[in-house]
mmCIF file of C-alpha atoms in Angstrom:
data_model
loop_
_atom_site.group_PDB
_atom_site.id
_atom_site.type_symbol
_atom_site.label_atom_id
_atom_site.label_comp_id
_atom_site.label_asym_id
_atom_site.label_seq_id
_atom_site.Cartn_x
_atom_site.Cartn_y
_atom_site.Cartn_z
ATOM 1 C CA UNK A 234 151.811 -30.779 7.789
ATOM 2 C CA UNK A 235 155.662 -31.090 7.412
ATOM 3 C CA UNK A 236 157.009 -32.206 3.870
ATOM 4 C CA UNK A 237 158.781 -34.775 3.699
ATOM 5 C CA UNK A 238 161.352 -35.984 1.444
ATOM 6 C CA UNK A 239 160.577 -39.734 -0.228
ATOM 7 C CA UNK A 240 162.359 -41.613 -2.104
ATOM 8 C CA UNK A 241 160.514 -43.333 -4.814
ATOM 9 C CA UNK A 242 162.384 -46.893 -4.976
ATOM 10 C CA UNK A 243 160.854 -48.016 -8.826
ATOM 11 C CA UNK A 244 159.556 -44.780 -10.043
ATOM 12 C CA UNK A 245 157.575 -45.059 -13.400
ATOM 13 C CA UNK A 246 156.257 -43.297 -15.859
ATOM 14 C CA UNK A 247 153.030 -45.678 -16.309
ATOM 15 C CA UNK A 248 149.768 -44.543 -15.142
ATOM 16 C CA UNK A 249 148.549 -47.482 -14.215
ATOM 17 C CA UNK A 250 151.719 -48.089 -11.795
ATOM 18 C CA UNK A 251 150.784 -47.814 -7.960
ATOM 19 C CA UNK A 252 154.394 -46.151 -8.080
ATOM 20 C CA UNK A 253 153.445 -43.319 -10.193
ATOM 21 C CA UNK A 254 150.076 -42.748 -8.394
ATOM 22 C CA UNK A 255 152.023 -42.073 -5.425
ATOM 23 C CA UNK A 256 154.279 -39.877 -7.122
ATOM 24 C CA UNK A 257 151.043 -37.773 -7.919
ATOM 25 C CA UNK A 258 149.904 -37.830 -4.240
ATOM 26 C CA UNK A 259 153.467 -37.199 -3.103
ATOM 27 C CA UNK A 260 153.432 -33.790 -5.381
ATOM 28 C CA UNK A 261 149.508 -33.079 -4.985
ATOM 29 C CA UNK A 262 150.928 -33.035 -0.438
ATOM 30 C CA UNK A 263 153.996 -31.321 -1.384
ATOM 31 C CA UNK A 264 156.280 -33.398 -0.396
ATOM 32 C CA UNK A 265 159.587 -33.117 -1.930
ATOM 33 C CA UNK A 266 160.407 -36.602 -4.085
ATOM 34 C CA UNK A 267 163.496 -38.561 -5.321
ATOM 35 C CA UNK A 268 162.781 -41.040 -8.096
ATOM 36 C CA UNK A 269 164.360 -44.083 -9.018
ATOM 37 C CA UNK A 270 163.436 -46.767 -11.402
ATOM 38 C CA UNK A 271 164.488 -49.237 -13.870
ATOM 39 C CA UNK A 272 163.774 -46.657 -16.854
ATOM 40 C CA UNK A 273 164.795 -43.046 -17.376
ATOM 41 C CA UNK A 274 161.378 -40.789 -18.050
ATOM 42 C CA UNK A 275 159.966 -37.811 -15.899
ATOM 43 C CA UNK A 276 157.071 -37.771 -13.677
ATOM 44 C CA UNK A 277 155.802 -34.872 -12.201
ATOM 45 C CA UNK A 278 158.768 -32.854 -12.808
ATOM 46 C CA UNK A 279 161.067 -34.990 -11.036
ATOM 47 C CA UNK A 280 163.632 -36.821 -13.529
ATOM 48 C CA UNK A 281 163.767 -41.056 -12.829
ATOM 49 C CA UNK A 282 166.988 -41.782 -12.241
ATOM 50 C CA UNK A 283 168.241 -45.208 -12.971
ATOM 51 C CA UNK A 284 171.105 -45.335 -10.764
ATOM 52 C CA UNK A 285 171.710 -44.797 -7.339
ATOM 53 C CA UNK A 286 171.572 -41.187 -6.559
ATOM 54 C CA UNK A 287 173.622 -39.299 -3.716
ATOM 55 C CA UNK A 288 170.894 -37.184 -1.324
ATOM 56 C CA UNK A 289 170.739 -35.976 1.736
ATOM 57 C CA UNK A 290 167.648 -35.297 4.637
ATOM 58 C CA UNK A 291 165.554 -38.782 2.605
ATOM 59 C CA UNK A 292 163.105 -39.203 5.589
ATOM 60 C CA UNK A 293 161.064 -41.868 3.761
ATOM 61 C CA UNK A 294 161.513 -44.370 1.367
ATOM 62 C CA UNK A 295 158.433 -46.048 -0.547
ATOM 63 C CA UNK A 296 159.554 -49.331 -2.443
ATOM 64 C CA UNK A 297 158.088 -50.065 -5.475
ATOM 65 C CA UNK A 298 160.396 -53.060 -6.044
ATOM 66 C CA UNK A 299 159.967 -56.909 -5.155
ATOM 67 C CA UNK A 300 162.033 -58.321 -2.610
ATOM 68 C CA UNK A 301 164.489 -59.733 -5.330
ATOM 69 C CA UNK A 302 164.915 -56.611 -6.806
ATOM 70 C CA UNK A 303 165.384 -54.672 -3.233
ATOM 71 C CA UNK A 304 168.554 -56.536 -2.498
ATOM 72 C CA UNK A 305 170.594 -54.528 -5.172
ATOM 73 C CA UNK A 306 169.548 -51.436 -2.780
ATOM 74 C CA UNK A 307 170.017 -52.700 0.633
ATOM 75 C CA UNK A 308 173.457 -50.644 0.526
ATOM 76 C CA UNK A 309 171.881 -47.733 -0.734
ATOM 77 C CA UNK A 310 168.951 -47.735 1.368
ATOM 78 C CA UNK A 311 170.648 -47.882 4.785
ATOM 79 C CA UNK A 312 173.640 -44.838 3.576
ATOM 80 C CA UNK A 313 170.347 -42.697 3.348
ATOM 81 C CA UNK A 314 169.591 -43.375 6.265
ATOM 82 C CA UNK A 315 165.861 -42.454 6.188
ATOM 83 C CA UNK A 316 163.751 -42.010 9.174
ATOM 84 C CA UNK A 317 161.490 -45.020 7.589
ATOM 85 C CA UNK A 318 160.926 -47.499 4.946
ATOM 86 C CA UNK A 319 157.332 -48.016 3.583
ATOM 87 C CA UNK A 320 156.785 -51.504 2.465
ATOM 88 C CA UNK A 321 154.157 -50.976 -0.218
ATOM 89 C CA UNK A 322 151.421 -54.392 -0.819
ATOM 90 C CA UNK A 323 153.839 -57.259 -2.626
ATOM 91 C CA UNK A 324 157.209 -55.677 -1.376
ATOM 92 C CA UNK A 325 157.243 -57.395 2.028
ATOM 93 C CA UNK A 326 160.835 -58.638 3.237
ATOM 94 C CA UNK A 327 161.723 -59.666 6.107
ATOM 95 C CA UNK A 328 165.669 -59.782 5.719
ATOM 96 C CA UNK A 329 165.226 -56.013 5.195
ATOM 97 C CA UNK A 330 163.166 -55.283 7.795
ATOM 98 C CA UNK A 331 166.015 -56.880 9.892
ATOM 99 C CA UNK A 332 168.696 -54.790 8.171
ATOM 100 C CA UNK A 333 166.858 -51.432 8.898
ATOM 101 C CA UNK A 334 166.234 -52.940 12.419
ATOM 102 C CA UNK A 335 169.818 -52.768 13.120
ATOM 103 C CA UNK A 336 170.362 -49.367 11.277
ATOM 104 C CA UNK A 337 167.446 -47.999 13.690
ATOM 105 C CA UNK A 338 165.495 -46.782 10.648
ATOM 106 C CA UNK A 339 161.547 -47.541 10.923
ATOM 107 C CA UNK A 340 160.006 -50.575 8.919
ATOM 108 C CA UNK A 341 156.608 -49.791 7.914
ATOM 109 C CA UNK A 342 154.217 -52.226 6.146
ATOM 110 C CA UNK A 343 151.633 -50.084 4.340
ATOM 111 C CA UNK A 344 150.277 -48.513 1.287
ATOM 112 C CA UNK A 345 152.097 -45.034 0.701
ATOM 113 C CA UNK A 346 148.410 -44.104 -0.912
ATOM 114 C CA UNK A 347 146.448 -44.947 1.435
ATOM 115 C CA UNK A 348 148.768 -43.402 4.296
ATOM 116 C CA UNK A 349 148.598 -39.552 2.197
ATOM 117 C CA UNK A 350 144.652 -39.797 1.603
ATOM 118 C CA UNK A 351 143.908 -40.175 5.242
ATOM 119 C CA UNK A 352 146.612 -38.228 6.360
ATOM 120 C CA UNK A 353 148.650 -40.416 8.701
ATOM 121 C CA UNK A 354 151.775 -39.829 5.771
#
């Protein structure tokens, strides 16, 4: 299995957060994370940022954030220029899908914790 770096887009420090179960899964495959969320905390040993962070060799982004929320990123998103966007249950959006489209960057509608526990991640 090759790690892969991930971009956590609305990292949090609550356990009860899908976004902070799949920063556990993330670290429990050893894959190497980015986190960014609307509050400043640690999980797993990897700071939240709450700003856009420059990074380099993203090849996934998970979103976390409702499609209101996303737009703020859209820049962001595409100057990674990740291999593929995971569009976690709730975050569905079709104007980004249509960005990334264009940007040739992979729109994938699925559940970053159920693609790591049966190993399709």
């Amino acid at each position: 299995m090759q790690a892969k770096k991930t971009l956590i887009l609305g990292a949090t420090t609550n356990p009860d957060r899908y976004a902070y179960r799949a920063a556990h899964m993330l670290t429990e495959h050893g894959h190497p994370m980015v986190a960014i969320g609307l509050r400043p905390g640690n999980v797993f040993g990897v700071e939240i940022q709450t700003t856009p962070v420059a990074e380099s060799a993203v090849d996934t982004v998970t979103l976390y954030l409702n499609p209101e929320r996303q737009k703020a990123y859209y820049d962001y998103i595409l100057s990674l220029q990740p291999k593929r966007v995971i569009f976690n249950p709730g975050t569905e959006n079709p104007e980004l899908y249509e960005l990334l489209a264009k940007h040739h960057i992979e729109a994938e509608v699925a559940c970053t914790l159920v693609l790591l526990s049966t190993g399709q991640y």
